[in-house]
JSON list of C-alpha atoms in Angstrom, two decimals:
[
{"chain": "N", "resi": 1, "resn": "MET", "atom": "CA", "xyz": [85.97, 104.37, 94.01]},
{"chain": "N", "resi": 2, "resn": "LEU", "atom": "CA", "xyz": [87.83, 106.85, 91.86]},
{"chain": "N", "resi": 3, "resn": "ILE", "atom": "CA", "xyz": [89.47, 106.04, 88.56]},
{"chain": "N", "resi": 4, "resn": "LEU", "atom": "CA", "xyz": [92.86, 107.71, 88.32]},
{"chain": "N", "resi": 5, "resn": "ARG", "atom": "CA", "xyz": [94.42, 108.75, 85.04]},
{"chain": "N", "resi": 6, "resn": "LEU", "atom": "CA", "xyz": [98.14, 108.31, 84.40]},
{"chain": "N", "resi": 7, "resn": "PRO", "atom": "CA", "xyz": [99.31, 111.68, 85.80]},
{"chain": "N", "resi": 8, "resn": "GLU", "atom": "CA", "xyz": [97.58, 110.96, 89.12]},
{"chain": "N", "resi": 9, "resn": "VAL", "atom": "CA", "xyz": [98.98, 107.41, 89.22]},
{"chain": "N", "resi": 10, "resn": "LYS", "atom": "CA", "xyz": [102.49, 108.75, 88.63]},
{"chain": "N", "resi": 11, "resn": "ARG", "atom": "CA", "xyz": [102.00, 111.25, 91.45]},
{"chain": "N", "resi": 12, "resn": "VAL", "atom": "CA", "xyz": [100.75, 108.57, 93.88]},
{"chain": "N", "resi": 13, "resn": "LEU", "atom": "CA", "xyz": [103.67, 106.26, 93.11]},
{"chain": "N", "resi": 14, "resn": "GLY", "atom": "CA", "xyz": [106.32, 108.94, 92.70]},
{"chain": "N", "resi": 15, "resn": "HIS", "atom": "CA", "xyz": [107.18, 107.98, 89.12]},
{"chain": "N", "resi": 16, "resn": "ARG", "atom": "CA", "xyz": [108.43, 110.62, 86.74]},
{"chain": "N", "resi": 17, "resn": "SER", "atom": "CA", "xyz": [107.60, 109.11, 83.37]},
{"chain": "N", "resi": 18, "resn": "ASP", "atom": "CA", "xyz": [104.74, 107.29, 81.69]},
{"chain": "N", "resi": 19, "resn": "ALA", "atom": "CA", "xyz": [107.21, 104.60, 80.62]},
{"chain": "N", "resi": 20, "resn": "SER", "atom": "CA", "xyz": [108.06, 103.78, 84.24]},
{"chain": "N", "resi": 21, "resn": "ILE", "atom": "CA", "xyz": [104.42, 102.88, 84.92]},
{"chain": "N", "resi": 22, "resn": "TYR", "atom": "CA", "xyz": [104.14, 100.77, 81.77]},
{"chain": "N", "resi": 23, "resn": "ASN", "atom": "CA", "xyz": [107.46, 99.05, 82.57]},
{"chain": "N", "resi": 24, "resn": "ALA", "atom": "CA", "xyz": [106.09, 98.23, 86.04]},
{"chain": "N", "resi": 25, "resn": "ILE", "atom": "CA", "xyz": [102.95, 96.76, 84.42]},
{"chain": "N", "resi": 26, "resn": "ARG", "atom": "CA", "xyz": [105.06, 94.57, 82.11]},
{"chain": "N", "resi": 27, "resn": "ALA", "atom": "CA", "xyz": [107.15, 93.44, 85.09]},
{"chain": "N", "resi": 28, "resn": "GLY", "atom": "CA", "xyz": [104.00, 92.51, 87.04]},
{"chain": "N", "resi": 29, "resn": "LEU", "atom": "CA", "xyz": [104.62, 95.25, 89.60]},
{"chain": "N", "resi": 30, "resn": "PHE", "atom": "CA", "xyz": [101.52, 97.30, 88.82]},
{"chain": "N", "resi": 31, "resn": "THR", "atom": "CA", "xyz": [98.00, 96.49, 87.70]},
{"chain": "N", "resi": 32, "resn": "ASN", "atom": "CA", "xyz": [96.78, 96.76, 84.12]},
{"chain": "N", "resi": 33, "resn": "GLY", "atom": "CA", "xyz": [94.74, 99.82, 83.30]},
{"chain": "N", "resi": 34, "resn": "VAL", "atom": "CA", "xyz": [91.01, 99.59, 82.75]},
{"chain": "N", "resi": 35, "resn": "ALA", "atom": "CA", "xyz": [89.40, 101.01, 79.64]},
{"chain": "N", "resi": 36, "resn": "ILE", "atom": "CA", "xyz": [87.54, 104.22, 80.38]},
{"chain": "N", "resi": 37, "resn": "GLY", "atom": "CA", "xyz": [87.18, 105.28, 76.78]},
{"chain": "N", "resi": 38, "resn": "GLN", "atom": "CA", "xyz": [88.12, 104.25, 73.30]},
{"chain": "N", "resi": 39, "resn": "ARG", "atom": "CA", "xyz": [91.73, 105.37, 73.78]},
{"chain": "N", "resi": 40, "resn": "ALA", "atom": "CA", "xyz": [91.88, 106.01, 77.51]},
{"chain": "N", "resi": 41, "resn": "LYS", "atom": "CA", "xyz": [92.96, 103.91, 80.47]},
{"chain": "N", "resi": 42, "resn": "GLY", "atom": "CA", "xyz": [92.63, 104.49, 84.18]},
{"chain": "N", "resi": 43, "resn": "TRP", "atom": "CA", "xyz": [93.35, 102.70, 87.44]},
{"chain": "N", "resi": 44, "resn": "PRO", "atom": "CA", "xyz": [91.16, 102.28, 90.51]},
{"chain": "N", "resi": 45, "resn": "ASP", "atom": "CA", "xyz": [92.48, 104.54, 93.26]},
{"chain": "N", "resi": 46, "resn": "TYR", "atom": "CA", "xyz": [92.57, 101.74, 95.83]},
{"chain": "N", "resi": 47, "resn": "GLU", "atom": "CA", "xyz": [94.97, 99.76, 93.62]},
{"chain": "N", "resi": 48, "resn": "ALA", "atom": "CA", "xyz": [97.46, 102.61, 93.29]},
{"chain": "N", "resi": 49, "resn": "GLN", "atom": "CA", "xyz": [97.23, 103.27, 97.04]},
{"chain": "N", "resi": 50, "resn": "ALA", "atom": "CA", "xyz": [97.72, 99.58, 97.92]},
{"chain": "N", "resi": 51, "resn": "ILE", "atom": "CA", "xyz": [100.83, 99.32, 95.75]},
{"chain": "N", "resi": 52, "resn": "ALA", "atom": "CA", "xyz": [102.23, 102.61, 97.09]},
{"chain": "N", "resi": 53, "resn": "THR", "atom": "CA", "xyz": [101.67, 101.35, 100.65]},
{"chain": "N", "resi": 54, "resn": "ALA", "atom": "CA", "xyz": [103.48, 98.09, 99.82]},
{"chain": "N", "resi": 55, "resn": "LEU", "atom": "CA", "xyz": [106.43, 100.03, 98.41]},
{"chain": "N", "resi": 56, "resn": "VAL", "atom": "CA", "xyz": [106.64, 102.24, 101.50]},
{"chain": "N", "resi": 57, "resn": "ALA", "atom": "CA", "xyz": [106.48, 99.13, 103.70]},
{"chain": "N", "resi": 58, "resn": "GLY", "atom": "CA", "xyz": [109.51, 97.76, 101.86]},
{"chain": "N", "resi": 59, "resn": "LYS", "atom": "CA", "xyz": [107.76, 94.77, 100.32]},
{"chain": "N", "resi": 60, "resn": "SER", "atom": "CA", "xyz": [109.83, 92.74, 97.87]},
{"chain": "N", "resi": 61, "resn": "GLU", "atom": "CA", "xyz": [109.09, 92.57, 94.15]},
{"chain": "N", "resi": 62, "resn": "GLY", "atom": "CA", "xyz": [107.73, 89.06, 94.66]},
{"chain": "N", "resi": 63, "resn": "GLU", "atom": "CA", "xyz": [105.34, 90.28, 97.34]},
{"chain": "N", "resi": 64, "resn": "ILE", "atom": "CA", "xyz": [104.20, 93.16, 95.14]},
{"chain": "N", "resi": 65, "resn": "ARG", "atom": "CA", "xyz": [103.59, 90.76, 92.23]},
{"chain": "N", "resi": 66, "resn": "GLU", "atom": "CA", "xyz": [101.36, 88.71, 94.54]},
{"chain": "N", "resi": 67, "resn": "LEU", "atom": "CA", "xyz": [99.53, 91.88, 95.58]},
{"chain": "N", "resi": 68, "resn": "VAL", "atom": "CA", "xyz": [98.95, 92.73, 91.91]},
{"chain": "N", "resi": 69, "resn": "LYS", "atom": "CA", "xyz": [97.42, 89.28, 91.38]},
{"chain": "N", "resi": 70, "resn": "VAL", "atom": "CA", "xyz": [95.13, 89.81, 94.37]},
{"chain": "N", "resi": 71, "resn": "LEU", "atom": "CA", "xyz": [94.09, 93.23, 93.10]},
{"chain": "N", "resi": 72, "resn": "HIS", "atom": "CA", "xyz": [93.28, 91.82, 89.64]},
{"chain": "N", "resi": 73, "resn": "ALA", "atom": "CA", "xyz": [91.20, 89.08, 91.28]},
{"chain": "N", "resi": 74, "resn": "LYS", "atom": "CA", "xyz": [89.38, 91.70, 93.36]},
{"chain": "N", "resi": 75, "resn": "ARG", "atom": "CA", "xyz": [88.27, 93.42, 90.15]},
{"chain": "N", "resi": 76, "resn": "ILE", "atom": "CA", "xyz": [86.50, 90.24, 89.10]},
{"chain": "N", "resi": 77, "resn": "GLU", "atom": "CA", "xyz": [84.97, 89.84, 92.54]},
{"chain": "N", "resi": 78, "resn": "LEU", "atom": "CA", "xyz": [83.68, 93.43, 92.51]},
{"chain": "N", "resi": 79, "resn": "ALA", "atom": "CA", "xyz": [82.20, 92.97, 89.03]},
{"chain": "N", "resi": 80, "resn": "THR", "atom": "CA", "xyz": [80.25, 89.89, 90.04]},
{"chain": "N", "resi": 81, "resn": "PHE", "atom": "CA", "xyz": [76.77, 90.88, 91.07]}
]
């Protein structure tokens, strides 16, 4: 698994600004970043790809919000060992 920084996430999703990603997070349409440093966040590559795939497939905002919940739950599942 790769951890993507904001520029890579914007490229995957086709967003132009940092604010558009953070607005999507607040709206429940993208996952929260994970801390990768004291002042740095990143996102697992599979999460960005899953959301991009859902957008291309024409999923509704409600369906994408459900996907985001599933992706957050998967983080917990992956961390349990």
